[in-house]
Amino acid sequence: MVKIAVVGCTGKLGGMIIKEAAARPDIEVVYAIARSGNRYVGHGMAELIGGHSDLIIIDGIEQAKDCDVFIDCTNAAAFIEHNCERYRRAGKPVVIATTAFSEEDMDKIRKMATETPVFLTGNFSVALHDFIETLRFAVRRVSNDTDIQIVEYHHNEKHDAPSGTAIMIRDALTQANGRLTAEDIDICSVRGGNIFGEHEVIFANCKDEVVTFKHSVSSREPFVQGALDVMVWIVKQKNGLYTMDDFCE
Ligand SMILES: NC(=O)c1ccc[n+]([C@@H]2O[C@H](COP(=O)([O-])OP(=O)(O)OC[C@H]3O[C@@H](n4cnc5c(N)ncnc54)[C@H](OP(=O)(O)O)[C@@H]3O)[C@@H](O)[C@H]2O)c1
């Protein structure tokens, strides 16, 4: 049984991870952690997600002594300015669901990973990982006159644009085809309604051909199940920075 602590439990992703973990025989949620000052601190998690959870929401990562792994579902500023150092002191594996880190933030995450196992991904879906593998294959074969565009769609409450997944896709494309740089691939971000997430990659050449690849989700379920599987996996790893490439190997 892997004992997990969910940081950002009052948010959409954190709340759903706690809800879905209840059905997993291999996982127990032992801490639900909110931002200090959030109005749900001290309340029961069941008030937020329903069901029979008897977890009481706390506001301190340092109080979470008896867990095997943390998952951070907050935002980049909260992670870097408040949570990162507390995880380092806790000395437990950390799964980072949070997105939109700068290069400077990444240096801190890489440093943290020298002391503990750290998992970072903008998308926990295994199908999305396989979608990117397909794109890596396709982009190696495109002609020099092919323009590449990424269009991503998300709900209207998403704070960051472009999405972490769109950046992952662009990085994979430039790594797979040395002719391309990030500047060659535009990302168009659409925000609206309750779209859970869609990523479209368009290869348009000047010989009247367009090839389009698309991945979409209609709920957060694929992210949540992927995140739960990753937590069970990361507790068995050595110190280092891991991604979905390592998990899906
Ligand atoms: N990797 C993936 O597959 C994946 C999938 C979906 C989302 N995401 C990413 O996950 C993050 C969360 O997404 P979301 O949709 O759940 O956002 P959200 O609904 O805005 O939730 C974020 C939560 O974090 C809380 N928070 C902020 N600072 C905190 C702190 N220092 N300690 C504890 N909690 C804190 C916020 O509480 P307050 O309201 O009190 O500030 C809020 O409830 C985003 O970065 C998003 O891009 C990743």
Short mmCIF file of C-alpha atoms and ligand atoms in Angstrom, two decimals:
data_model
loop_
_atom_site.label_atom_id
_atom_site.label_comp_id
_atom_site.label_asym_id
_atom_site.label_seq_id
_atom_site.Cartn_x
_atom_site.Cartn_y
_atom_site.Cartn_z
CA MET A 1 0.00 0.00 0.00
CA VAL A 2 1.48 3.37 -1.06
CA LYS A 3 0.59 6.25 1.27
CA ILE A 4 0.14 9.49 -0.67
CA ALA A 5 -0.11 13.17 0.30
CA VAL A 6 -2.00 15.39 -2.15
CA VAL A 7 -0.91 19.04 -2.18
CA GLY A 8 -3.48 21.31 -3.85
CA CYS A 9 -6.37 19.12 -2.66
CA THR A 10 -8.88 21.98 -3.06
CA GLY A 11 -8.25 22.21 -6.81
CA LYS A 12 -9.81 20.31 -9.70
CA LEU A 13 -6.97 17.81 -10.23
CA GLY A 14 -6.02 17.32 -6.56
CA GLY A 15 -9.66 16.76 -5.56
CA MET A 16 -10.20 14.19 -8.28
CA ILE A 17 -7.00 12.32 -7.42
CA ILE A 18 -8.25 11.94 -3.83
CA LYS A 19 -11.70 10.85 -5.01
CA GLU A 20 -10.38 8.24 -7.47
CA ALA A 21 -7.68 6.95 -5.10
CA ALA A 22 -10.46 5.66 -2.83
CA ALA A 23 -11.15 2.92 -5.39
CA ARG A 24 -7.51 1.79 -5.57
CA PRO A 25 -6.49 -1.15 -3.39
CA ASP A 26 -2.79 -0.22 -3.75
CA ILE A 27 -3.08 3.43 -2.60
CA GLU A 28 -4.14 5.20 0.57
CA VAL A 29 -4.49 9.00 0.72
CA VAL A 30 -3.10 9.96 4.12
CA TYR A 31 -2.90 13.76 3.77
CA ALA A 32 -4.95 16.36 1.90
CA ILE A 33 -3.00 19.62 1.90
CA ALA A 34 -4.35 23.05 0.95
CA ARG A 35 -2.86 26.54 0.74
CA SER A 36 -2.50 28.15 4.12
CA GLY A 37 -5.47 30.52 4.36
CA ASN A 38 -7.75 28.47 2.11
CA ARG A 39 -11.24 28.41 3.64
CA TYR A 40 -11.42 24.59 3.59
CA VAL A 41 -8.43 24.09 5.92
CA GLY A 42 -9.71 22.16 8.97
CA HIS A 43 -12.76 20.93 7.06
CA GLY A 44 -13.38 17.37 5.90
CA MET A 45 -12.33 16.45 2.35
CA ALA A 46 -15.79 14.88 1.90
CA GLU A 47 -17.25 18.41 1.95
CA LEU A 48 -15.36 19.08 -1.29
CA ILE A 49 -15.58 15.78 -3.14
CA GLY A 50 -18.52 13.97 -1.51
CA GLY A 51 -18.26 10.30 -0.55
CA HIS A 52 -17.15 8.94 2.80
CA SER A 53 -13.61 10.30 3.10
CA ASP A 54 -12.74 11.14 6.73
CA LEU A 55 -9.60 13.09 5.71
CA ILE A 56 -9.29 16.50 7.36
CA ILE A 57 -7.64 19.15 5.16
CA ILE A 58 -4.36 20.47 6.58
CA ASP A 59 -2.17 23.33 5.37
CA GLY A 60 1.39 22.23 6.07
CA ILE A 61 3.60 19.96 3.98
CA GLU A 62 5.81 19.68 7.09
CA GLN A 63 2.93 18.08 9.01
CA ALA A 64 2.81 15.22 6.50
CA LYS A 65 5.39 13.01 8.22
CA ASP A 66 3.89 9.59 7.55
CA CYS A 67 3.54 9.38 3.76
CA ASP A 68 5.53 7.65 1.02
CA VAL A 69 5.13 10.24 -1.74
CA PHE A 70 3.79 13.76 -2.39
CA ILE A 71 1.89 14.87 -5.47
CA ASP A 72 1.87 18.61 -6.17
CA CYS A 73 -1.21 19.92 -8.03
CA THR A 74 -0.88 23.65 -7.36
CA ASN A 75 0.70 26.24 -9.65
CA ALA A 76 4.28 27.02 -10.67
CA ALA A 77 4.67 30.05 -8.34
CA ALA A 78 3.32 28.16 -5.30
CA PHE A 79 5.53 25.18 -6.08
CA ILE A 80 8.74 27.18 -6.47
CA GLU A 81 8.17 29.83 -3.78
CA HIS A 82 6.47 27.75 -1.06
CA ASN A 83 6.43 24.02 -1.64
CA CYS A 84 9.78 23.06 -3.22
CA GLU A 85 11.96 23.69 -0.14
CA ARG A 86 9.43 21.91 2.10
CA TYR A 87 9.54 18.82 -0.12
CA ARG A 88 13.33 18.94 -0.05
CA ARG A 89 13.27 18.96 3.76
CA ALA A 90 10.70 16.14 3.85
CA GLY A 91 13.07 14.00 1.75
CA LYS A 92 10.25 11.96 0.13
CA PRO A 93 9.61 11.30 -3.59
CA VAL A 94 7.62 14.06 -5.29
CA VAL A 95 5.34 13.78 -8.33
CA ILE A 96 4.89 17.20 -9.94
CA ALA A 97 1.59 17.52 -11.80
CA THR A 98 1.90 21.30 -11.77
CA THR A 99 2.87 22.92 -15.09
CA ALA A 100 4.32 26.15 -16.55
CA PHE A 101 7.83 26.19 -15.06
CA SER A 102 10.48 28.57 -16.39
CA GLU A 103 14.04 27.43 -17.19
CA GLU A 104 15.13 28.93 -13.85
CA ASP A 105 12.41 26.91 -12.07
CA MET A 106 13.62 23.81 -13.90
CA ASP A 107 17.13 24.31 -12.46
CA LYS A 108 15.61 24.14 -8.95
CA ILE A 109 13.64 21.02 -9.85
CA ARG A 110 16.74 19.35 -11.31
CA LYS A 111 18.67 20.19 -8.10
CA MET A 112 15.87 18.76 -5.97
CA ALA A 113 16.03 15.56 -8.03
CA THR A 114 19.65 14.99 -6.99
CA GLU A 115 18.38 14.44 -3.43
CA THR A 116 15.13 12.53 -4.00
CA PRO A 117 13.14 10.85 -6.81
CA VAL A 118 11.14 13.52 -8.69
CA PHE A 119 8.62 12.89 -11.46
CA LEU A 120 7.59 15.72 -13.76
CA THR A 121 5.09 15.67 -16.58
CA GLY A 122 2.64 18.06 -18.15
CA ASN A 123 0.38 15.10 -18.92
CA PHE A 124 -0.04 11.74 -17.14
CA SER A 125 -1.94 10.08 -19.97
CA VAL A 126 -0.16 7.01 -21.35
CA ALA A 127 -2.09 7.40 -24.64
CA LEU A 128 -0.77 10.95 -24.91
CA HIS A 129 2.75 9.59 -24.42
CA ASP A 130 2.16 7.15 -27.30
CA PHE A 131 0.68 9.99 -29.39
CA ILE A 132 3.95 11.90 -28.93
CA GLU A 133 5.93 8.80 -29.95
CA THR A 134 3.90 8.72 -33.20
CA LEU A 135 4.61 12.40 -33.77
CA ARG A 136 8.35 11.80 -33.25
CA PHE A 137 8.20 9.23 -36.05
CA ALA A 138 6.15 11.49 -38.34
CA VAL A 139 8.24 14.61 -37.89
CA ARG A 140 11.46 12.82 -38.82
CA ARG A 141 9.97 12.21 -42.29
CA VAL A 142 8.41 15.58 -43.13
CA SER A 143 9.65 17.50 -46.17
CA ASN A 144 11.53 20.78 -45.73
CA ASP A 145 8.53 22.72 -47.06
CA THR A 146 6.23 21.47 -44.27
CA ASP A 147 4.84 23.97 -41.78
CA ILE A 148 3.98 22.63 -38.31
CA GLN A 149 1.38 24.12 -36.02
CA ILE A 150 0.05 22.97 -32.65
CA VAL A 151 -3.46 23.99 -31.63
CA GLU A 152 -4.47 23.26 -28.04
CA TYR A 153 -7.89 23.70 -26.43
CA HIS A 154 -8.61 23.86 -22.70
CA HIS A 155 -11.30 25.06 -20.26
CA ASN A 156 -11.66 28.74 -19.45
CA GLU A 157 -10.13 28.41 -15.95
CA LYS A 158 -6.75 27.19 -17.17
CA HIS A 159 -4.18 29.76 -16.08
CA ASP A 160 -1.21 28.89 -18.28
CA ALA A 161 -0.92 29.16 -22.05
CA PRO A 162 0.50 27.40 -23.94
CA SER A 163 -0.30 24.22 -22.03
CA GLY A 164 2.48 22.12 -20.55
CA THR A 165 1.46 19.34 -22.94
CA ALA A 166 1.78 21.62 -25.99
CA ILE A 167 5.30 22.52 -24.86
CA MET A 168 6.11 18.81 -24.36
CA ILE A 169 4.89 18.13 -27.92
CA ARG A 170 6.93 21.00 -29.38
CA ASP A 171 10.07 19.84 -27.51
CA ALA A 172 9.58 16.28 -28.79
CA LEU A 173 9.19 17.52 -32.38
CA THR A 174 12.34 19.67 -32.28
CA GLN A 175 14.35 16.89 -30.64
CA ALA A 176 13.25 14.38 -33.28
CA ASN A 177 14.02 16.62 -36.27
CA GLY A 178 17.25 18.63 -35.97
CA ARG A 179 16.14 21.02 -38.75
CA LEU A 180 13.43 22.42 -36.48
CA THR A 181 13.69 24.94 -33.67
CA ALA A 182 10.95 26.04 -31.24
CA GLU A 183 10.47 29.20 -33.35
CA ASP A 184 9.45 27.04 -36.34
CA ILE A 185 6.44 25.61 -34.50
CA ASP A 186 3.66 28.00 -33.53
CA ILE A 187 1.32 27.08 -30.69
CA CYS A 188 -2.21 28.44 -30.79
CA SER A 189 -4.04 28.28 -27.41
CA VAL A 190 -7.83 28.27 -27.27
CA ARG A 191 -9.56 28.70 -23.88
CA GLY A 192 -13.27 28.12 -23.52
CA GLY A 193 -16.09 26.40 -21.61
CA ASN A 194 -15.23 23.15 -19.89
CA ILE A 195 -13.02 21.55 -22.56
CA PHE A 196 -10.81 19.10 -20.66
CA GLY A 197 -7.97 19.14 -23.16
CA GLU A 198 -7.30 18.67 -26.84
CA HIS A 199 -4.02 18.88 -28.78
CA GLU A 200 -3.93 18.99 -32.55
CA VAL A 201 -0.70 18.88 -34.55
CA ILE A 202 -0.92 19.98 -38.17
CA PHE A 203 1.70 19.20 -40.81
CA ALA A 204 0.93 21.26 -43.94
CA ASN A 205 3.29 21.02 -46.92
CA CYS A 206 3.34 23.12 -50.08
CA LYS A 207 2.26 20.19 -52.26
CA ASP A 208 -1.43 20.43 -51.37
CA GLU A 209 -1.27 18.02 -48.42
CA VAL A 210 -2.26 18.42 -44.79
CA VAL A 211 -1.78 15.71 -42.18
CA THR A 212 -3.44 16.26 -38.79
CA PHE A 213 -2.87 14.31 -35.57
CA LYS A 214 -5.19 14.81 -32.62
CA HIS A 215 -5.40 13.68 -29.01
CA SER A 216 -8.32 14.68 -26.82
CA VAL A 217 -9.74 13.75 -23.42
CA SER A 218 -13.34 14.12 -22.32
CA SER A 219 -12.62 13.97 -18.58
CA ARG A 220 -9.66 14.23 -16.17
CA GLU A 221 -9.81 10.44 -15.69
CA PRO A 222 -6.77 9.63 -17.91
CA PHE A 223 -4.60 12.15 -16.01
CA VAL A 224 -5.80 10.92 -12.63
CA GLN A 225 -5.31 7.20 -13.27
CA GLY A 226 -1.89 7.94 -14.82
CA ALA A 227 -0.89 10.05 -11.81
CA LEU A 228 -1.94 7.28 -9.38
CA ASP A 229 0.07 4.67 -11.33
CA VAL A 230 3.09 7.00 -11.41
CA MET A 231 2.97 7.43 -7.62
CA VAL A 232 3.08 3.68 -7.08
CA TRP A 233 6.05 3.53 -9.51
CA ILE A 234 8.13 6.48 -8.25
CA VAL A 235 8.45 5.17 -4.69
CA LYS A 236 10.58 2.29 -6.07
CA GLN A 237 12.97 4.56 -8.01
CA LYS A 238 16.38 5.99 -7.07
CA ASN A 239 17.01 9.75 -6.80
CA GLY A 240 16.68 11.49 -10.18
CA LEU A 241 14.31 13.36 -12.46
CA TYR A 242 11.83 11.11 -14.27
CA THR A 243 9.25 11.71 -17.01
CA MET A 244 6.58 9.64 -18.79
CA ASP A 245 9.34 8.35 -21.12
CA ASP A 246 10.88 6.55 -18.13
CA PHE A 247 7.52 5.35 -16.78
CA CYS A 248 6.36 3.98 -20.16
CA GLU A 249 9.72 2.37 -21.03
N1 LIG B 1 0.15 16.85 -15.46
C1 LIG B 1 -1.13 16.69 -15.80
O1 LIG B 1 -1.56 15.66 -16.38
C2 LIG B 1 -2.10 17.78 -15.45
C3 LIG B 1 -3.48 17.65 -15.66
C4 LIG B 1 -4.32 18.68 -15.26
C5 LIG B 1 -3.78 19.82 -14.65
N2 LIG B 1 -2.43 19.93 -14.50
C6 LIG B 1 -1.78 21.08 -13.82
O2 LIG B 1 -1.99 20.87 -12.42
C7 LIG B 1 -2.08 22.15 -11.77
C8 LIG B 1 -3.42 22.21 -11.02
O3 LIG B 1 -4.49 22.15 -11.97
P1 LIG B 1 -6.00 22.34 -11.52
O4 LIG B 1 -6.80 22.31 -12.77
O5 LIG B 1 -6.33 21.40 -10.42
O6 LIG B 1 -5.96 23.85 -10.95
P2 LIG B 1 -6.86 24.51 -9.83
O7 LIG B 1 -8.23 23.95 -9.86
O8 LIG B 1 -6.65 25.98 -9.96
O9 LIG B 1 -6.18 24.01 -8.45
C9 LIG B 1 -4.98 24.48 -7.93
C10 LIG B 1 -5.11 24.40 -6.42
O10 LIG B 1 -3.84 24.60 -5.80
C11 LIG B 1 -4.09 25.28 -4.57
N3 LIG B 1 -2.85 25.87 -4.07
C12 LIG B 1 -2.21 27.00 -4.48
N4 LIG B 1 -1.09 27.18 -3.77
C13 LIG B 1 -0.99 26.15 -2.89
C14 LIG B 1 -0.05 25.77 -1.90
N5 LIG B 1 1.07 26.49 -1.66
N6 LIG B 1 -0.29 24.65 -1.17
C15 LIG B 1 -1.39 23.89 -1.40
N7 LIG B 1 -2.32 24.20 -2.34
C16 LIG B 1 -2.13 25.32 -3.08
C17 LIG B 1 -5.15 26.31 -4.93
O11 LIG B 1 -5.79 26.72 -3.77
P3 LIG B 1 -6.28 28.25 -3.55
O12 LIG B 1 -7.56 28.37 -4.35
O13 LIG B 1 -6.48 28.33 -2.09
O14 LIG B 1 -5.19 29.16 -4.06
C18 LIG B 1 -6.05 25.47 -5.83
O15 LIG B 1 -7.08 24.81 -5.09
C19 LIG B 1 -1.94 23.20 -12.89
O16 LIG B 1 -0.59 23.59 -12.97
C20 LIG B 1 -2.36 22.44 -14.15
O17 LIG B 1 -1.79 22.97 -15.32
C21 LIG B 1 -1.59 18.93 -14.86
#
